[in-house]
PDB file of C-alpha atoms in Angstrom:
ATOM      1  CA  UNK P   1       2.114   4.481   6.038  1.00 73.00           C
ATOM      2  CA  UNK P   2       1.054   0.846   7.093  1.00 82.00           C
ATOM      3  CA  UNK P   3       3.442  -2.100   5.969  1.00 85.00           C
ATOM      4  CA  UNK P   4       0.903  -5.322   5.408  1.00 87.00           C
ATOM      5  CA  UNK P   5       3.265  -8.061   6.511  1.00 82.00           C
ATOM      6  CA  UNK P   6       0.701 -10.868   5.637  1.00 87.00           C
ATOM      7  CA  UNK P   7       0.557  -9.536   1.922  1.00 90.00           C
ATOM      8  CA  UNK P   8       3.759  -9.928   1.781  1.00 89.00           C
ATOM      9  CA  UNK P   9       5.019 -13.583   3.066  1.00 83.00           C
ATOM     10  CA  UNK P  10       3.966 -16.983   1.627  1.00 86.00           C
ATOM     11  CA  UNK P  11       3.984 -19.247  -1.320  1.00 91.00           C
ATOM     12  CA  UNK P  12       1.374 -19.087  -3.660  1.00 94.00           C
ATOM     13  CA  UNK P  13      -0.701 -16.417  -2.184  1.00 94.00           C
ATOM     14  CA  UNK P  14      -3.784 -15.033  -3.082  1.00 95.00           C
ATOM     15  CA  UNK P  15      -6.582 -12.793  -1.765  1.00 94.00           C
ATOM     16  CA  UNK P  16      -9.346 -11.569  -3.434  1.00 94.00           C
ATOM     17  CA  UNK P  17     -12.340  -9.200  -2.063  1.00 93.00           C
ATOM     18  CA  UNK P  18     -15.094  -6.685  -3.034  1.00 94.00           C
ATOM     19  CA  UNK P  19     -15.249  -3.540  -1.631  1.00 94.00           C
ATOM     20  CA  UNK P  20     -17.915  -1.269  -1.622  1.00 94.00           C
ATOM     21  CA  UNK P  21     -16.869   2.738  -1.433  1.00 93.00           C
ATOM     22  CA  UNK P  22     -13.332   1.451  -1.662  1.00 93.00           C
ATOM     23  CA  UNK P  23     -10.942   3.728   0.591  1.00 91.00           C
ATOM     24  CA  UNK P  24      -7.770   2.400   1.826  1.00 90.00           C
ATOM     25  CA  UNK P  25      -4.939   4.561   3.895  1.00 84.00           C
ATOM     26  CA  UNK P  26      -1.931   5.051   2.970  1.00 84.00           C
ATOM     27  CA  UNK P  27       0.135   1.159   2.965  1.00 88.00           C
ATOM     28  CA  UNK P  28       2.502  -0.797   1.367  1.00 89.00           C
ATOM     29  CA  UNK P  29       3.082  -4.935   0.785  1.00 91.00           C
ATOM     30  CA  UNK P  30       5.543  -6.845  -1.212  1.00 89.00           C
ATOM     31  CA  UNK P  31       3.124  -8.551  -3.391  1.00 93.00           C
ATOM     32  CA  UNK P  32       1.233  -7.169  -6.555  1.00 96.00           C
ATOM     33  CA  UNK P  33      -2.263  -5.781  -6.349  1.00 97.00           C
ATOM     34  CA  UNK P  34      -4.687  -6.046  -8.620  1.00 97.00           C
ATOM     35  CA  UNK P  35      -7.949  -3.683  -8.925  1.00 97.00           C
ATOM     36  CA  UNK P  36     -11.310  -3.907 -11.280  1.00 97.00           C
ATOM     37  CA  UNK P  37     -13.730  -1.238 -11.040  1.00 97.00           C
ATOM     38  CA  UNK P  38     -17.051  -2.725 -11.155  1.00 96.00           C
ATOM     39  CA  UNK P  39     -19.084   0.479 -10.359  1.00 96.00           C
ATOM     40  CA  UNK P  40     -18.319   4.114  -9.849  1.00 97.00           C
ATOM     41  CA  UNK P  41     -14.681   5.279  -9.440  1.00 97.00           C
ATOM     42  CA  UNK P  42     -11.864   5.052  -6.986  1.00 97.00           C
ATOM     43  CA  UNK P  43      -8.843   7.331  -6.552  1.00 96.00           C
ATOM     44  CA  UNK P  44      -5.548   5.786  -6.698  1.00 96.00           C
ATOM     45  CA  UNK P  45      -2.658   7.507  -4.886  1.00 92.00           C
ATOM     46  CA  UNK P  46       0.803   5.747  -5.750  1.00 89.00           C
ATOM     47  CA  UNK P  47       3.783   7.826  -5.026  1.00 76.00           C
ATOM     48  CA  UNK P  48       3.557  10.928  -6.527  1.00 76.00           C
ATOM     49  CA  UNK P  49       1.084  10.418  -9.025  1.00 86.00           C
ATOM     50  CA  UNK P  50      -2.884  10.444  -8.247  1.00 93.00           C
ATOM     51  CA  UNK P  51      -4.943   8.770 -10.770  1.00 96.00           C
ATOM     52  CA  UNK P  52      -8.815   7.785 -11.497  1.00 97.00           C
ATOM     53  CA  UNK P  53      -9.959   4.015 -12.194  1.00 97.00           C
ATOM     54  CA  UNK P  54     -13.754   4.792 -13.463  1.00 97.00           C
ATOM     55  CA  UNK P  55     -15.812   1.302 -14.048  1.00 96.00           C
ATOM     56  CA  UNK P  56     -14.658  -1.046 -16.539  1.00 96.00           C
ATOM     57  CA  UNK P  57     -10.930  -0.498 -16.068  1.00 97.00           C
ATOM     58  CA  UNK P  58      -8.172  -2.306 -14.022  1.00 97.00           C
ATOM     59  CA  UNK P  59      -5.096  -1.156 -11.582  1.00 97.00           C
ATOM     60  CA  UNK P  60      -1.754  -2.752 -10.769  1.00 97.00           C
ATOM     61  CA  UNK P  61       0.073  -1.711  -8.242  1.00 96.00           C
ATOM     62  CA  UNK P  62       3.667  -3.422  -8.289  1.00 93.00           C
ATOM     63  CA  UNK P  63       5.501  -4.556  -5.125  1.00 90.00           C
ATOM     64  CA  UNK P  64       6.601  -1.970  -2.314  1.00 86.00           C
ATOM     65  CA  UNK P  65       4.703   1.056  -3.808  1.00 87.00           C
ATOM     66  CA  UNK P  66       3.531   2.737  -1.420  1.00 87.00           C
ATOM     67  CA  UNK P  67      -0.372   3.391  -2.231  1.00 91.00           C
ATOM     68  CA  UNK P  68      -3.972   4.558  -1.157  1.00 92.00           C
ATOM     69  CA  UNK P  69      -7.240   4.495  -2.409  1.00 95.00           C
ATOM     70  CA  UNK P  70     -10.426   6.725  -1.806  1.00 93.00           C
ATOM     71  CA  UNK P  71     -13.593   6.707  -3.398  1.00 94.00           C
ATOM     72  CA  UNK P  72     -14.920  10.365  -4.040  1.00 92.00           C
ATOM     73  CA  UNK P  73     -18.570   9.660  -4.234  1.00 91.00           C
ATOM     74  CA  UNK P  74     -19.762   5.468  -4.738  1.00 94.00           C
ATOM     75  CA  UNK P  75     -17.396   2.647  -5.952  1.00 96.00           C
ATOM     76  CA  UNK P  76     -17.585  -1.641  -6.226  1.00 95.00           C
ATOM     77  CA  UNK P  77     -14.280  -2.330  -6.621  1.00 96.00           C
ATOM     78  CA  UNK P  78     -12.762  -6.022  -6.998  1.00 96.00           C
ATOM     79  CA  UNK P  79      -9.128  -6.755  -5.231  1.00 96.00           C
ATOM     80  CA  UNK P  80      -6.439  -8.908  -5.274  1.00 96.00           C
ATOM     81  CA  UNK P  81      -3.261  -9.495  -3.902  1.00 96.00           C
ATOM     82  CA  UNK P  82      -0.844 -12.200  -5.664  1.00 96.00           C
ATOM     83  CA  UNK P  83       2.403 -13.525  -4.504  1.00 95.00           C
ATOM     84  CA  UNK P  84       4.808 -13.700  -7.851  1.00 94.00           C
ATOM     85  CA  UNK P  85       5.364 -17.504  -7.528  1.00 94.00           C
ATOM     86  CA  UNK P  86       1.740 -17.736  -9.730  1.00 96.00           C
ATOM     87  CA  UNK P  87       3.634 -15.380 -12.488  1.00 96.00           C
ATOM     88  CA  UNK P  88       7.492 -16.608 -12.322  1.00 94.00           C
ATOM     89  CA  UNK P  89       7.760 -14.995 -15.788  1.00 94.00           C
ATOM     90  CA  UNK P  90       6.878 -11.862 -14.742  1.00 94.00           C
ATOM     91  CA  UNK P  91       9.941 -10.491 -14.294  1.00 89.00           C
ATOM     92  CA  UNK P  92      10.185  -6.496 -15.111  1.00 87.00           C
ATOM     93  CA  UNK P  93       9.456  -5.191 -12.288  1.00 86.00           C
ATOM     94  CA  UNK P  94      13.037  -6.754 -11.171  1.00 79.00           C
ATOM     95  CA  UNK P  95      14.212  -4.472 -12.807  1.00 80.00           C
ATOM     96  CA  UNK P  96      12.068  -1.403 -13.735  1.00 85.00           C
ATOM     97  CA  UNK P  97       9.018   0.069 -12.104  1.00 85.00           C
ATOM     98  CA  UNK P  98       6.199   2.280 -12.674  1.00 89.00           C
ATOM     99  CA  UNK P  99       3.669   4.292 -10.605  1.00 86.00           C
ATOM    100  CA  UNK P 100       1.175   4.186 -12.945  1.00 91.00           C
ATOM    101  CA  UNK P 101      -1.732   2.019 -11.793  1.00 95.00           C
ATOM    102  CA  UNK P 102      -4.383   2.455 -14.010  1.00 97.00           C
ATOM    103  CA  UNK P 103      -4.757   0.309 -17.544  1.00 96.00           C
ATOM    104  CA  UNK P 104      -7.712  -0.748 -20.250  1.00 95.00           C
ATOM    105  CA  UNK P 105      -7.199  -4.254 -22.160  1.00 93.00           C
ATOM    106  CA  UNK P 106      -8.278  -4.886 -25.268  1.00 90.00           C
ATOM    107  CA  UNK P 107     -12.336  -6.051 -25.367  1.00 93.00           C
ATOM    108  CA  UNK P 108     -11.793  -9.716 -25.840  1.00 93.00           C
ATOM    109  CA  UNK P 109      -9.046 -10.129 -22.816  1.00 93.00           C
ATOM    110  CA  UNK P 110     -11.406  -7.876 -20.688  1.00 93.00           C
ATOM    111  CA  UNK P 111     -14.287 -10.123 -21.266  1.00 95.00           C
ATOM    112  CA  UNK P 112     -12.326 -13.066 -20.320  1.00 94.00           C
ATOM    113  CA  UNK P 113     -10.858 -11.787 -17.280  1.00 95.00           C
ATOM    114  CA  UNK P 114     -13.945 -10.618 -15.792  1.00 94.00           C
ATOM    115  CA  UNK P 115     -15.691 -13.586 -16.600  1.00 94.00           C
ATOM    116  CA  UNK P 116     -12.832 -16.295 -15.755  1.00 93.00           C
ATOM    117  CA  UNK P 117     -11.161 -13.794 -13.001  1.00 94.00           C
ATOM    118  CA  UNK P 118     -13.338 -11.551 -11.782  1.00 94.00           C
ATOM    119  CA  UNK P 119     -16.594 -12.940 -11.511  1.00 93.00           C
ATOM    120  CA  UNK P 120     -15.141 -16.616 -10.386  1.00 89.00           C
ATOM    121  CA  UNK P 121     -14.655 -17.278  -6.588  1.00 86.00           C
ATOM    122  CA  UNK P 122     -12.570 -20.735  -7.544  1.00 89.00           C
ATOM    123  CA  UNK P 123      -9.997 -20.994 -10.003  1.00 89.00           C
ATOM    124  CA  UNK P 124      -8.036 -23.811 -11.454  1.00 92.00           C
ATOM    125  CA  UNK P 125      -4.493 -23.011 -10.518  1.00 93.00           C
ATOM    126  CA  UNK P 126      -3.485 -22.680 -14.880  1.00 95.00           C
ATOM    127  CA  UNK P 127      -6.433 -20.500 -15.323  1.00 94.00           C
ATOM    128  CA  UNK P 128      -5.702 -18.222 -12.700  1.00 95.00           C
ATOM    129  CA  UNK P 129      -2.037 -18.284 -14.155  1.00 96.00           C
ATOM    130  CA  UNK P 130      -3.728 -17.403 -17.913  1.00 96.00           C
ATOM    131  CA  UNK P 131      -5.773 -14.928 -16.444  1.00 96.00           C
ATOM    132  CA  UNK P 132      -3.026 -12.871 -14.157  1.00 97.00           C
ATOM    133  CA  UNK P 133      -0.745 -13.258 -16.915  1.00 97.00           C
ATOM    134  CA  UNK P 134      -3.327 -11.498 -19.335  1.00 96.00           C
ATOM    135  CA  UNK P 135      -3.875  -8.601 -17.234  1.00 96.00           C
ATOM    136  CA  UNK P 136       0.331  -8.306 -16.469  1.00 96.00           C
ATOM    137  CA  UNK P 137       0.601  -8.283 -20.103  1.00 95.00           C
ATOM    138  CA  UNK P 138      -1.883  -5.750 -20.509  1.00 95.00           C
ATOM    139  CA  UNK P 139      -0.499  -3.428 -17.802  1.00 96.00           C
ATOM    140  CA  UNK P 140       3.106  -3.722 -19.098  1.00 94.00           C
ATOM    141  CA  UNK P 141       2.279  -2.630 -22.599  1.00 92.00           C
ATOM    142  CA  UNK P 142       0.406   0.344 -21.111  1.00 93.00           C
ATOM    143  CA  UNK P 143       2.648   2.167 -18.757  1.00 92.00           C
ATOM    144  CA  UNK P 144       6.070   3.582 -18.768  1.00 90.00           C
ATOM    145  CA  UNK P 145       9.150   2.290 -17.002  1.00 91.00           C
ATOM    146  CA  UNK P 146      12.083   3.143 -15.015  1.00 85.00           C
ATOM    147  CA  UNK P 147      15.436   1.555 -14.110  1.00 83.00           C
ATOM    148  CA  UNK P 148      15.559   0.304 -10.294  1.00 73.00           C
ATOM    149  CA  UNK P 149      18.241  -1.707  -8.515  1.00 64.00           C
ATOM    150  CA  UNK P 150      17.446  -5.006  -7.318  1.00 59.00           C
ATOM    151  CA  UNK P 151      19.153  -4.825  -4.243  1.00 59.00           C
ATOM    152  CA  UNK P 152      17.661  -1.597  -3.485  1.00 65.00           C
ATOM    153  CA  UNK P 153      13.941  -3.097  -3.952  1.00 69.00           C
ATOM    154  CA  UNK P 154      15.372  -6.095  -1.293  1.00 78.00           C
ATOM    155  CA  UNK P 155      16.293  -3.168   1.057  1.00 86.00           C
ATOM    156  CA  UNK P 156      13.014  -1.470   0.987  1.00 84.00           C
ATOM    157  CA  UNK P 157      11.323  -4.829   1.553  1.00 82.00           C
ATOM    158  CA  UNK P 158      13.687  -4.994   4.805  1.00 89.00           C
ATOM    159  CA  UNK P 159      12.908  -1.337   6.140  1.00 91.00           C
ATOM    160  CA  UNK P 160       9.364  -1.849   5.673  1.00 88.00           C
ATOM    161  CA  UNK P 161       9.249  -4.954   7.100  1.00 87.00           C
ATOM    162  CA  UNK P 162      11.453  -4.033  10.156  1.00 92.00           C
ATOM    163  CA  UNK P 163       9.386  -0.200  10.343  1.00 92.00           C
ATOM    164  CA  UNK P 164       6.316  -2.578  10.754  1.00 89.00           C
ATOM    165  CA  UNK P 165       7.385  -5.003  12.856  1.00 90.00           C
ATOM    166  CA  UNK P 166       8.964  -1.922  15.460  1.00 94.00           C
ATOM    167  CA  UNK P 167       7.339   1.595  15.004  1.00 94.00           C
ATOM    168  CA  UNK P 168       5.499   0.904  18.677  1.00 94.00           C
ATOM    169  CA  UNK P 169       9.282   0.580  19.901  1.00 95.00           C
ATOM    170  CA  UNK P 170      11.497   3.890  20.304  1.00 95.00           C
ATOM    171  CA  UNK P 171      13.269   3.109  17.762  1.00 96.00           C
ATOM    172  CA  UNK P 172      15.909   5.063  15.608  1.00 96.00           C
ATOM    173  CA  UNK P 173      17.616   5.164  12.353  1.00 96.00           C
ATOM    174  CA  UNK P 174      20.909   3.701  13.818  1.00 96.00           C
ATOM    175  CA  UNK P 175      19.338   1.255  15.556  1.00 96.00           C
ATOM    176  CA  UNK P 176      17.485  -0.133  11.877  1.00 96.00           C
ATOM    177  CA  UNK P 177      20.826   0.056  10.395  1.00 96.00           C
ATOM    178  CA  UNK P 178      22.644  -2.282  12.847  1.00 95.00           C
ATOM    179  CA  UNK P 179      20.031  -4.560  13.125  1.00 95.00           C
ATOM    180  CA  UNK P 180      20.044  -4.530   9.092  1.00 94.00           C
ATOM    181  CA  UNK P 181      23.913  -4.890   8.932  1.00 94.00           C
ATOM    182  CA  UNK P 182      25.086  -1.183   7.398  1.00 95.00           C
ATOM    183  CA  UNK P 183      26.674   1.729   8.640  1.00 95.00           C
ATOM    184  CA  UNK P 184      24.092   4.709  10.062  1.00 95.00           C
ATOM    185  CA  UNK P 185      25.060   7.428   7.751  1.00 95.00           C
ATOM    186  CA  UNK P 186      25.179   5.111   4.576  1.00 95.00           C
ATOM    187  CA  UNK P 187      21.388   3.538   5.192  1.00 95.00           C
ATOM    188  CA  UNK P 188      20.431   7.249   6.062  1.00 95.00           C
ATOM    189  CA  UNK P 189      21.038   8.378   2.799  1.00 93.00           C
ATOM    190  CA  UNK P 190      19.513   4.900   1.014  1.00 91.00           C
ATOM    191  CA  UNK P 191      16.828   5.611   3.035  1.00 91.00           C
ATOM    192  CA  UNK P 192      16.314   9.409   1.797  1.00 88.00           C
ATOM    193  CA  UNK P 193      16.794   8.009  -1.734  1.00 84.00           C
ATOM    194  CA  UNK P 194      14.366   5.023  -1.620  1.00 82.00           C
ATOM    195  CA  UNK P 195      11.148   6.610   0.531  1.00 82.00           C
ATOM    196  CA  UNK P 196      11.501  10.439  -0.456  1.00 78.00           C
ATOM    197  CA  UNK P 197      11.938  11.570   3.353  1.00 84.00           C
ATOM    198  CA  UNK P 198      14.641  10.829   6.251  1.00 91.00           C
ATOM    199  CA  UNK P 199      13.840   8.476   8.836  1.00 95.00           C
ATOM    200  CA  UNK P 200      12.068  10.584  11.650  1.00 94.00           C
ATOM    201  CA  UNK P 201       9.433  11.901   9.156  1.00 91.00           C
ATOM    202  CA  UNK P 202       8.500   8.528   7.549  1.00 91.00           C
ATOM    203  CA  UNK P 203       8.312   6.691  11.040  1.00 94.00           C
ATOM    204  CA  UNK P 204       6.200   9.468  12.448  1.00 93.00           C
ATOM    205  CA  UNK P 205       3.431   9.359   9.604  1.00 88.00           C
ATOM    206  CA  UNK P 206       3.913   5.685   9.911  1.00 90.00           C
ATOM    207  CA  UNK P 207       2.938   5.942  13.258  1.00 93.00           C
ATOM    208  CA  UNK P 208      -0.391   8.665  12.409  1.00 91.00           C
ATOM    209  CA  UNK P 209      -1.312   6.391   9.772  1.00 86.00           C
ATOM    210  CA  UNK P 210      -1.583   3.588  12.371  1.00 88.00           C
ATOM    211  CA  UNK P 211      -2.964   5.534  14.970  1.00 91.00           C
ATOM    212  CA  UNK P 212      -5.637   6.551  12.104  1.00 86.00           C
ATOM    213  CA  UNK P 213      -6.850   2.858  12.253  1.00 82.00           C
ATOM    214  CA  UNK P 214      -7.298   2.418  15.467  1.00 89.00           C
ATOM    215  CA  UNK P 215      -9.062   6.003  16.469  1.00 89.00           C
ATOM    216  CA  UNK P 216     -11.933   4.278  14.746  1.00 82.00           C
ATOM    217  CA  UNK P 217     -11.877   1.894  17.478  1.00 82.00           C
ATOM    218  CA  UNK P 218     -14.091   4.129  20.478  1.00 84.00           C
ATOM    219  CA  UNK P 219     -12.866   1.685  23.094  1.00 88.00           C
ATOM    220  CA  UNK P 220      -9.685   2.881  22.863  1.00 92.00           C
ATOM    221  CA  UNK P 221      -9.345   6.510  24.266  1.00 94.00           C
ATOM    222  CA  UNK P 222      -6.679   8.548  22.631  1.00 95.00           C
ATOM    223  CA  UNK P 223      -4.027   8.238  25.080  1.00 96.00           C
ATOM    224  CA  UNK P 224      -4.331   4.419  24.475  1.00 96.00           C
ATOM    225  CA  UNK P 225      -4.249   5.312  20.824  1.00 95.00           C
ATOM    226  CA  UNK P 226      -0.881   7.166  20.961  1.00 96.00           C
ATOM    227  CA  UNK P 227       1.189   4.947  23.185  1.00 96.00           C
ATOM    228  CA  UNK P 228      -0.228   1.820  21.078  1.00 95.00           C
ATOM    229  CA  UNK P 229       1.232   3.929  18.112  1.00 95.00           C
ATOM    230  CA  UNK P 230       4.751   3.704  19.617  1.00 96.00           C
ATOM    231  CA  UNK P 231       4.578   8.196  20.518  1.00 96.00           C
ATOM    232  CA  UNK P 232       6.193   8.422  24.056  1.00 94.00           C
ATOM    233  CA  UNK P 233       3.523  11.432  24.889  1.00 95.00           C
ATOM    234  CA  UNK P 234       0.341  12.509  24.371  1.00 95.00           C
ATOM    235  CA  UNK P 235       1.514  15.551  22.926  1.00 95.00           C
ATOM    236  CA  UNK P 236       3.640  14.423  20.933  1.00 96.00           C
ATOM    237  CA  UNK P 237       1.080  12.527  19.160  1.00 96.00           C
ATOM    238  CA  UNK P 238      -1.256  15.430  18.749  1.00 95.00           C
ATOM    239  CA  UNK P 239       1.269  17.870  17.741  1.00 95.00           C
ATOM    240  CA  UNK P 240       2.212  14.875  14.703  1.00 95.00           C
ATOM    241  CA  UNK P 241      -1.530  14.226  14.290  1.00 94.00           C
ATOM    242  CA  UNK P 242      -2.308  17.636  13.479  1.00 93.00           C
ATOM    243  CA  UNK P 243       0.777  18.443  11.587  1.00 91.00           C
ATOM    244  CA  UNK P 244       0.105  15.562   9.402  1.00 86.00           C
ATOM    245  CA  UNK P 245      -3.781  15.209   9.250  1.00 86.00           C
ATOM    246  CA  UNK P 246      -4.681  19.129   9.962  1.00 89.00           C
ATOM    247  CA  UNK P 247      -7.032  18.373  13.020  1.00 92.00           C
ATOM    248  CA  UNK P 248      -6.484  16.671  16.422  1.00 94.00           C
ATOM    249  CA  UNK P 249      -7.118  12.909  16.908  1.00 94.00           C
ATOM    250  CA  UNK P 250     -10.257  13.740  18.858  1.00 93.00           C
ATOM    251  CA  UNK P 251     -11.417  15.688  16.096  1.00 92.00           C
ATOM    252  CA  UNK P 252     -10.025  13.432  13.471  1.00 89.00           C
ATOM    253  CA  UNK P 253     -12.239  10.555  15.525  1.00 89.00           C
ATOM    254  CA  UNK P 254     -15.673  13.304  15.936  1.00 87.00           C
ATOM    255  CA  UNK P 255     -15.829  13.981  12.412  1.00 83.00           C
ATOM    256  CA  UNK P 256     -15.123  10.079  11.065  1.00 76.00           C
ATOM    257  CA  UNK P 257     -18.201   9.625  13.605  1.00 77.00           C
ATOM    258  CA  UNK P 258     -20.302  11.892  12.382  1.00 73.00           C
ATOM    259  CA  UNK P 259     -19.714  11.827   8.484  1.00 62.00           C
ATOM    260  CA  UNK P 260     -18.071   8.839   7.813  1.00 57.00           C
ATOM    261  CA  UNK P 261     -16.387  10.023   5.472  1.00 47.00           C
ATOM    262  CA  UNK P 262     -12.968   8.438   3.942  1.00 43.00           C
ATOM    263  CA  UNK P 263      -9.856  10.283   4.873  1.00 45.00           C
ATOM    264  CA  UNK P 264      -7.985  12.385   2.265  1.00 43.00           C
ATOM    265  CA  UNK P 265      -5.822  10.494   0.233  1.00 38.00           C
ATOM    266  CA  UNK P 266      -3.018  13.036   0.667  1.00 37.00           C
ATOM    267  CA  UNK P 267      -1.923  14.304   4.581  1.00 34.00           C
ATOM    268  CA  UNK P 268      -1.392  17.552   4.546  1.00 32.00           C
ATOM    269  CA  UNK P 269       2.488  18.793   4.838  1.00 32.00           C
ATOM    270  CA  UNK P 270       4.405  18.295   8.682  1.00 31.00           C
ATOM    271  CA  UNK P 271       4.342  21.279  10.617  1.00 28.00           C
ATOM    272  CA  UNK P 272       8.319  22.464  11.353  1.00 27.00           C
TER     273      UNK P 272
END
């Protein structure tokens, strides 16, 4: 899983584009992210729950959720990403979450947020705030809720963070929780508790993920590929790659070549 640092720091942030066949690996980012299907449909994957946004309906993804997004056939999909200073009274996801993405608003709100929102490329800074607030009210009235801790939403902002600032680094779970301030066993089990895996297994499909990206690049061979990634060996790498992905990275790279296909939006279980 990628960790997008630069949606994730600043004031007043926003970043809107249109994607054609919309297909996005497996990544994560503090802000909120906002989808409209304009055409076709696009696959959401947010933790454990897969859903379909067909055209005419909108996505949120809250903070920190991990997420991914692959179109099965065609898609025109609308994106943005919003830093919370825009919405300061948008506050429930300080204190509950929800991995469901997908939402429909009422006909009247959806007209005006495609026309003021959508199909705008300039927006006065209390429309934008109208608009966003619209679609927030929308998607909180539509999904369900759990309890979360503050704190531990601040601590999976710092993993993350530190994860993507490090993975090319040999780095280890002990060495996280000094630099974070808590005691190795403790953050271990946080850790377990907040991502769903230990440590090892989460930085090593961290690391695939990345690796992913850049085997798209054919001026980098795959050795490059792997030691960029932060695996001390080459077979290391493809013993992860093909645990993870179910073919080699040369293969992985052949068949993206050949196809072009999107990857799957789920990797297929590690290999003990």
């Amino acid at each position: 899983m990628l960790y997008q640092k630069h949606n994730s720091v600043g004031s007043y942030y926003l970043q809107t584009v249109v994607y054609n066949r919309f297909s996005f690996t497996l990544h994560a980012h503090r802000f909120p992210e906002l989808i409209f299907v304009l055409s076709g449909a696009v696959e959401i994957c947010c933790g454990s729950r897969v859903e379909t946004a067909k055209a005419g309906q909108f996505a949120l993804v809250l903070g920190n959720l991990p997420h991914a997004y692959r179109t099965p056939k065609s898609s025109k999909v609308w994106v943005t990403v919003f830093s919370k200073d825009w919405v300061p009274d948008f506050k429930r996801d300080e204190a509950e979450t929800s991995e469901q993405t997908v939402f429909n608003c009422d006909p009247a709100t959806q007209a005006f947020l495609v026309q003021r929102l959508v199909n705008q490329t300039e927006h006065h800074p209390l429309e934008l705030r109208a608009c966003l607030y619209a679609a927030l009210a929308n998607y909180e009235k539509s999904v369900c809720w759990q309890p979360i801790s503050a704190a531990g939403q601040d601590l999976q902002h710092r993993i993350l963070l530190y994860i993507s600032e490090n993975y090319k680094d040999p780095i280890t779970c002990a060495g996280m929780a000094a630099y974070l301030g808590y005691e190795p066993h403790y953050l271990s089990r946080r850790f377990n508790k907040l991502f769903g895996s230990g440590f090892c297994e989460f930085l090593s499909r961290y690391r695939v993920d990345a690796a992913r990206e850049l085997l798209g690049n054919r001026a980098l061979s795959v050795t490059q590929v792997a030691f960029e990634c932060g695996f001390q060996s080459v077979r290391s790498f493809n013993r992860a790659f093909k645990g993870l992905t179910g073919v080699s990275p040369n293969c992985y790279r052949e068949q993206a070549r050949q196809t072009g296909a999107p990857a799957p939006i789920h990797s297929a279980p590690p290999v003990e």
